JSON list of C-alpha atoms in Angstrom, two decimals:
[
{"chain": "A", "resi": 1, "resn": "MET", "atom": "CA", "xyz": [0.00, 0.00, 0.00]},
{"chain": "A", "resi": 2, "resn": "ASN", "atom": "CA", "xyz": [1.46, 3.35, -1.06]},
{"chain": "A", "resi": 3, "resn": "GLU", "atom": "CA", "xyz": [1.34, 6.44, 1.10]},
{"chain": "A", "resi": 4, "resn": "GLY", "atom": "CA", "xyz": [-1.45, 8.01, -0.92]},
{"chain": "A", "resi": 5, "resn": "GLU", "atom": "CA", "xyz": [-3.66, 4.92, -1.00]},
{"chain": "A", "resi": 6, "resn": "LYS", "atom": "CA", "xyz": [-6.43, 4.40, 1.51]},
{"chain": "A", "resi": 7, "resn": "MET", "atom": "CA", "xyz": [-7.02, 1.04, 3.05]},
{"chain": "A", "resi": 8, "resn": "ASP", "atom": "CA", "xyz": [-10.34, -0.50, 2.08]},
{"chain": "A", "resi": 9, "resn": "LEU", "atom": "CA", "xyz": [-12.00, -1.42, 5.35]},
{"chain": "A", "resi": 10, "resn": "LYS", "atom": "CA", "xyz": [-15.16, -2.97, 3.93]},
{"chain": "A", "resi": 11, "resn": "GLN", "atom": "CA", "xyz": [-14.67, -6.67, 4.47]},
{"chain": "A", "resi": 12, "resn": "THR", "atom": "CA", "xyz": [-16.37, -9.92, 3.64]},
{"chain": "A", "resi": 13, "resn": "LYS", "atom": "CA", "xyz": [-14.77, -11.63, 6.63]},
{"chain": "A", "resi": 14, "resn": "PRO", "atom": "CA", "xyz": [-13.68, -10.24, 9.99]},
{"chain": "A", "resi": 15, "resn": "VAL", "atom": "CA", "xyz": [-9.98, -9.67, 10.63]},
{"chain": "A", "resi": 16, "resn": "HIS", "atom": "CA", "xyz": [-8.07, -11.12, 13.55]},
{"chain": "A", "resi": 17, "resn": "LEU", "atom": "CA", "xyz": [-6.74, -8.39, 15.85]},
{"chain": "A", "resi": 18, "resn": "ARG", "atom": "CA", "xyz": [-4.89, -8.32, 19.14]},
{"chain": "A", "resi": 19, "resn": "CYS", "atom": "CA", "xyz": [-5.44, -5.60, 21.71]},
{"chain": "A", "resi": 20, "resn": "PRO", "atom": "CA", "xyz": [-2.21, -3.57, 21.95]},
{"chain": "A", "resi": 21, "resn": "LYS", "atom": "CA", "xyz": [-2.72, -2.98, 25.68]},
{"chain": "A", "resi": 22, "resn": "CYS", "atom": "CA", "xyz": [-3.81, -6.34, 27.11]},
{"chain": "A", "resi": 23, "resn": "GLY", "atom": "CA", "xyz": [-2.99, -8.74, 24.27]},
{"chain": "A", "resi": 24, "resn": "TYR", "atom": "CA", "xyz": [-6.53, -10.12, 24.00]},
{"chain": "A", "resi": 25, "resn": "ASP", "atom": "CA", "xyz": [-7.22, -11.80, 20.62]},
{"chain": "A", "resi": 26, "resn": "PHE", "atom": "CA", "xyz": [-10.53, -11.06, 18.91]},
{"chain": "A", "resi": 27, "resn": "SER", "atom": "CA", "xyz": [-12.15, -10.93, 15.51]},
{"chain": "A", "resi": 28, "resn": "TYR", "atom": "CA", "xyz": [-13.22, -7.53, 14.26]},
{"chain": "A", "resi": 29, "resn": "ASN", "atom": "CA", "xyz": [-15.36, -6.47, 11.33]},
{"chain": "A", "resi": 30, "resn": "THR", "atom": "CA", "xyz": [-15.32, -2.81, 10.35]},
{"chain": "A", "resi": 31, "resn": "ASN", "atom": "CA", "xyz": [-18.42, -2.96, 8.17]},
{"chain": "A", "resi": 32, "resn": "HIS", "atom": "CA", "xyz": [-20.62, -1.50, 10.92]},
{"chain": "A", "resi": 33, "resn": "ILE", "atom": "CA", "xyz": [-18.38, 1.58, 11.13]},
{"chain": "A", "resi": 34, "resn": "GLU", "atom": "CA", "xyz": [-18.42, 1.99, 7.36]},
{"chain": "A", "resi": 35, "resn": "ASN", "atom": "CA", "xyz": [-22.21, 1.58, 7.29]},
{"chain": "A", "resi": 36, "resn": "GLU", "atom": "CA", "xyz": [-22.67, 4.17, 10.04]},
{"chain": "A", "resi": 37, "resn": "ILE", "atom": "CA", "xyz": [-20.39, 6.62, 8.21]},
{"chain": "A", "resi": 38, "resn": "ASP", "atom": "CA", "xyz": [-22.41, 6.16, 5.02]},
{"chain": "A", "resi": 39, "resn": "ARG", "atom": "CA", "xyz": [-25.68, 6.56, 6.92]},
{"chain": "A", "resi": 40, "resn": "LEU", "atom": "CA", "xyz": [-24.50, 9.74, 8.66]},
{"chain": "A", "resi": 41, "resn": "LYS", "atom": "CA", "xyz": [-23.30, 11.24, 5.39]},
{"chain": "A", "resi": 42, "resn": "CYS", "atom": "CA", "xyz": [-26.75, 10.66, 3.88]},
{"chain": "A", "resi": 43, "resn": "GLU", "atom": "CA", "xyz": [-28.47, 12.16, 6.93]},
{"chain": "A", "resi": 44, "resn": "ILE", "atom": "CA", "xyz": [-26.20, 15.19, 6.89]},
{"chain": "A", "resi": 45, "resn": "SER", "atom": "CA", "xyz": [-26.84, 15.89, 3.22]},
{"chain": "A", "resi": 46, "resn": "SER", "atom": "CA", "xyz": [-30.59, 15.39, 3.76]},
{"chain": "A", "resi": 47, "resn": "ILE", "atom": "CA", "xyz": [-30.65, 17.83, 6.69]},
{"chain": "A", "resi": 48, "resn": "LYS", "atom": "CA", "xyz": [-28.62, 20.39, 4.72]},
{"chain": "A", "resi": 49, "resn": "SER", "atom": "CA", "xyz": [-30.96, 20.21, 1.75]},
{"chain": "A", "resi": 50, "resn": "ALA", "atom": "CA", "xyz": [-34.02, 20.50, 4.04]},
{"chain": "A", "resi": 51, "resn": "MET", "atom": "CA", "xyz": [-32.48, 23.55, 5.70]},
{"chain": "A", "resi": 52, "resn": "GLN", "atom": "CA", "xyz": [-31.78, 25.15, 2.31]},
{"chain": "A", "resi": 53, "resn": "GLU", "atom": "CA", "xyz": [-35.35, 24.43, 1.22]},
{"chain": "A", "resi": 54, "resn": "HIS", "atom": "CA", "xyz": [-36.63, 25.97, 4.47]},
{"chain": "A", "resi": 55, "resn": "LYS", "atom": "CA", "xyz": [-34.55, 29.10, 3.81]},
{"chain": "A", "resi": 56, "resn": "ARG", "atom": "CA", "xyz": [-35.91, 29.29, 0.27]},
{"chain": "A", "resi": 57, "resn": "LEU", "atom": "CA", "xyz": [-39.55, 28.85, 1.30]},
{"chain": "A", "resi": 58, "resn": "TYR", "atom": "CA", "xyz": [-39.42, 31.04, 4.40]},
{"chain": "A", "resi": 59, "resn": "PRO", "atom": "CA", "xyz": [-36.85, 33.80, 3.80]},
{"chain": "A", "resi": 60, "resn": "GLY", "atom": "CA", "xyz": [-35.84, 35.54, 6.98]},
{"chain": "A", "resi": 61, "resn": "ARG", "atom": "CA", "xyz": [-37.42, 32.86, 9.20]},
{"chain": "A", "resi": 62, "resn": "TYR", "atom": "CA", "xyz": [-34.45, 30.68, 9.85]},
{"chain": "A", "resi": 63, "resn": "ARG", "atom": "CA", "xyz": [-34.45, 31.50, 13.51]},
{"chain": "A", "resi": 64, "resn": "ASP", "atom": "CA", "xyz": [-37.64, 29.53, 14.14]},
{"chain": "A", "resi": 65, "resn": "SER", "atom": "CA", "xyz": [-37.79, 26.34, 16.20]},
{"chain": "A", "resi": 66, "resn": "TRP", "atom": "CA", "xyz": [-37.67, 23.91, 13.25]},
{"chain": "A", "resi": 67, "resn": "TYR", "atom": "CA", "xyz": [-34.53, 25.47, 11.85]},
{"chain": "A", "resi": 68, "resn": "LYS", "atom": "CA", "xyz": [-32.85, 25.49, 15.27]},
{"chain": "A", "resi": 69, "resn": "LYS", "atom": "CA", "xyz": [-33.70, 21.80, 15.80]},
{"chain": "A", "resi": 70, "resn": "ALA", "atom": "CA", "xyz": [-32.40, 20.92, 12.34]},
{"chain": "A", "resi": 71, "resn": "SER", "atom": "CA", "xyz": [-29.22, 22.88, 12.99]},
{"chain": "A", "resi": 72, "resn": "CYS", "atom": "CA", "xyz": [-28.67, 21.06, 16.31]},
{"chain": "A", "resi": 73, "resn": "LYS", "atom": "CA", "xyz": [-29.29, 17.68, 14.66]},
{"chain": "A", "resi": 74, "resn": "LEU", "atom": "CA", "xyz": [-26.82, 18.60, 11.91]},
{"chain": "A", "resi": 75, "resn": "GLN", "atom": "CA", "xyz": [-24.15, 19.48, 14.47]},
{"chain": "A", "resi": 76, "resn": "GLU", "atom": "CA", "xyz": [-24.77, 16.23, 16.37]},
{"chain": "A", "resi": 77, "resn": "ASN", "atom": "CA", "xyz": [-24.46, 14.17, 13.19]},
{"chain": "A", "resi": 78, "resn": "VAL", "atom": "CA", "xyz": [-21.27, 15.94, 12.12]},
{"chain": "A", "resi": 79, "resn": "ALA", "atom": "CA", "xyz": [-19.72, 15.32, 15.57]},
{"chain": "A", "resi": 80, "resn": "GLN", "atom": "CA", "xyz": [-20.76, 11.67, 15.47]},
{"chain": "A", "resi": 81, "resn": "LEU", "atom": "CA", "xyz": [-19.35, 11.33, 11.95]},
{"chain": "A", "resi": 82, "resn": "GLN", "atom": "CA", "xyz": [-16.01, 12.68, 13.16]},
{"chain": "A", "resi": 83, "resn": "GLU", "atom": "CA", "xyz": [-15.94, 10.12, 15.97]},
{"chain": "A", "resi": 84, "resn": "TYR", "atom": "CA", "xyz": [-16.61, 7.27, 13.55]},
{"chain": "A", "resi": 85, "resn": "LYS", "atom": "CA", "xyz": [-13.89, 8.55, 11.23]},
{"chain": "A", "resi": 86, "resn": "LYS", "atom": "CA", "xyz": [-11.42, 8.62, 14.14]},
{"chain": "A", "resi": 87, "resn": "ALA", "atom": "CA", "xyz": [-12.35, 5.03, 14.99]},
{"chain": "A", "resi": 88, "resn": "ARG", "atom": "CA", "xyz": [-11.92, 4.01, 11.35]},
{"chain": "A", "resi": 89, "resn": "LYS", "atom": "CA", "xyz": [-8.51, 5.64, 11.17]},
{"chain": "A", "resi": 90, "resn": "ALA", "atom": "CA", "xyz": [-7.34, 4.01, 14.42]},
{"chain": "A", "resi": 91, "resn": "THR", "atom": "CA", "xyz": [-8.54, 0.62, 13.18]},
{"chain": "A", "resi": 92, "resn": "ALA", "atom": "CA", "xyz": [-6.72, 1.05, 9.86]},
{"chain": "A", "resi": 93, "resn": "VAL", "atom": "CA", "xyz": [-3.49, 1.93, 11.68]},
{"chain": "A", "resi": 94, "resn": "GLU", "atom": "CA", "xyz": [-3.80, -1.07, 13.99]},
{"chain": "A", "resi": 95, "resn": "ILE", "atom": "CA", "xyz": [-4.56, -3.43, 11.11]},
{"chain": "A", "resi": 96, "resn": "LYS", "atom": "CA", "xyz": [-1.52, -2.13, 9.18]},
{"chain": "A", "resi": 97, "resn": "LEU", "atom": "CA", "xyz": [0.70, -2.49, 12.27]},
{"chain": "A", "resi": 98, "resn": "GLN", "atom": "CA", "xyz": [-0.40, -6.05, 12.94]},
{"chain": "A", "resi": 99, "resn": "THR", "atom": "CA", "xyz": [-0.04, -6.94, 9.24]},
{"chain": "A", "resi": 100, "resn": "ASN", "atom": "CA", "xyz": [3.57, -5.73, 9.39]},
{"chain": "A", "resi": 101, "resn": "ILE", "atom": "CA", "xyz": [4.22, -7.83, 12.52]},
{"chain": "A", "resi": 102, "resn": "ILE", "atom": "CA", "xyz": [2.85, -10.93, 10.80]},
{"chain": "A", "resi": 103, "resn": "PHE", "atom": "CA", "xyz": [4.89, -10.13, 7.69]},
{"chain": "A", "resi": 104, "resn": "LYS", "atom": "CA", "xyz": [8.07, -9.83, 9.77]},
{"chain": "A", "resi": 105, "resn": "LYS", "atom": "CA", "xyz": [7.43, -13.25, 11.34]},
{"chain": "A", "resi": 106, "resn": "LEU", "atom": "CA", "xyz": [6.88, -14.80, 7.91]},
{"chain": "A", "resi": 107, "resn": "VAL", "atom": "CA", "xyz": [10.08, -13.24, 6.57]},
{"chain": "A", "resi": 108, "resn": "GLU", "atom": "CA", "xyz": [12.00, -14.54, 9.60]},
{"chain": "A", "resi": 109, "resn": "GLU", "atom": "CA", "xyz": [10.71, -18.04, 8.87]},
{"chain": "A", "resi": 110, "resn": "LYS", "atom": "CA", "xyz": [11.72, -17.83, 5.19]},
{"chain": "A", "resi": 111, "resn": "ILE", "atom": "CA", "xyz": [15.14, -16.17, 5.29]},
{"chain": "A", "resi": 112, "resn": "GLY", "atom": "CA", "xyz": [16.19, -16.48, 8.92]},
{"chain": "A", "resi": 113, "resn": "LYS", "atom": "CA", "xyz": [16.31, -14.14, 11.87]},
{"chain": "A", "resi": 114, "resn": "GLU", "atom": "CA", "xyz": [19.84, -12.83, 11.24]},
{"chain": "A", "resi": 115, "resn": "GLU", "atom": "CA", "xyz": [19.14, -11.77, 7.65]},
{"chain": "A", "resi": 116, "resn": "THR", "atom": "CA", "xyz": [15.83, -10.22, 8.75]},
{"chain": "A", "resi": 117, "resn": "MET", "atom": "CA", "xyz": [17.61, -8.17, 11.43]},
{"chain": "A", "resi": 118, "resn": "LYS", "atom": "CA", "xyz": [20.15, -6.95, 8.85]},
{"chain": "A", "resi": 119, "resn": "LEU", "atom": "CA", "xyz": [17.32, -5.88, 6.56]},
{"chain": "A", "resi": 120, "resn": "LEU", "atom": "CA", "xyz": [15.55, -4.09, 9.44]},
{"chain": "A", "resi": 121, "resn": "GLU", "atom": "CA", "xyz": [18.75, -2.21, 10.32]},
{"chain": "A", "resi": 122, "resn": "GLU", "atom": "CA", "xyz": [19.14, -1.24, 6.67]},
{"chain": "A", "resi": 123, "resn": "ALA", "atom": "CA", "xyz": [15.56, 0.00, 6.60]},
{"chain": "A", "resi": 124, "resn": "GLU", "atom": "CA", "xyz": [16.12, 2.04, 9.78]},
{"chain": "A", "resi": 125, "resn": "LYS", "atom": "CA", "xyz": [19.22, 3.64, 8.25]},
{"chain": "A", "resi": 126, "resn": "GLU", "atom": "CA", "xyz": [17.15, 4.58, 5.18]},
{"chain": "A", "resi": 127, "resn": "MET", "atom": "CA", "xyz": [14.59, 6.25, 7.46]},
{"chain": "A", "resi": 128, "resn": "LEU", "atom": "CA", "xyz": [17.16, 8.52, 9.12]},
{"chain": "A", "resi": 129, "resn": "TYR", "atom": "CA", "xyz": [16.86, 12.17, 8.27]},
{"chain": "A", "resi": 130, "resn": "TYR", "atom": "CA", "xyz": [20.09, 13.91, 7.46]},
{"chain": "A", "resi": 131, "resn": "GLU", "atom": "CA", "xyz": [19.89, 17.68, 7.46]},
{"chain": "A", "resi": 132, "resn": "TRP", "atom": "CA", "xyz": [22.84, 18.03, 5.13]},
{"chain": "A", "resi": 133, "resn": "ASP", "atom": "CA", "xyz": [21.10, 15.83, 2.55]},
{"chain": "A", "resi": 134, "resn": "MET", "atom": "CA", "xyz": [18.01, 18.00, 2.60]},
{"chain": "A", "resi": 135, "resn": "ALA", "atom": "CA", "xyz": [19.62, 21.42, 3.00]},
{"chain": "A", "resi": 136, "resn": "LYS", "atom": "CA", "xyz": [19.51, 23.80, 0.09]},
{"chain": "A", "resi": 137, "resn": "GLN", "atom": "CA", "xyz": [22.87, 25.52, -0.07]},
{"chain": "A", "resi": 138, "resn": "ASN", "atom": "CA", "xyz": [22.90, 28.26, -2.64]},
{"chain": "A", "resi": 139, "resn": "PHE", "atom": "CA", "xyz": [25.66, 30.58, -1.47]},
{"chain": "A", "resi": 140, "resn": "THR", "atom": "CA", "xyz": [28.20, 28.72, 0.59]},
{"chain": "A", "resi": 141, "resn": "ARG", "atom": "CA", "xyz": [31.92, 28.06, 0.68]},
{"chain": "A", "resi": 142, "resn": "PHE", "atom": "CA", "xyz": [31.35, 24.48, 1.79]},
{"chain": "A", "resi": 143, "resn": "ASP", "atom": "CA", "xyz": [33.83, 22.31, -0.13]},
{"chain": "A", "resi": 144, "resn": "GLY", "atom": "CA", "xyz": [32.85, 18.93, 1.31]},
{"chain": "A", "resi": 145, "resn": "ALA", "atom": "CA", "xyz": [35.68, 18.78, 3.84]}
]
């Protein structure tokens, strides 16, 4: 998965996860989160269109009780949508982390622990940030010494 790609969390089968805090194994299916996000998006767009229609039909009366209730419901749905999106993001991160752990174990079985450790050290060296590699030096007397 590239950096720009999103993980597809709609699943036909649940995934096996392990709690990072207590180590409890459980199966988890994210379809309910995805369904709730879809439902809330539909409700939000429906409320927004109803509010626009109300403004069109009753100009200057968008301080009445119906409009206030619709506005409150809209805010509640938006807040709930944000919570579901946070849960979806946390789940995607945890799934990716546990996939990488399983991948590391499989690589260790195939090529051995020593070679795997060498590859991990190489990867860590590649991740290091060197300021002098990234620095833009236009006017300098630096001669590489």
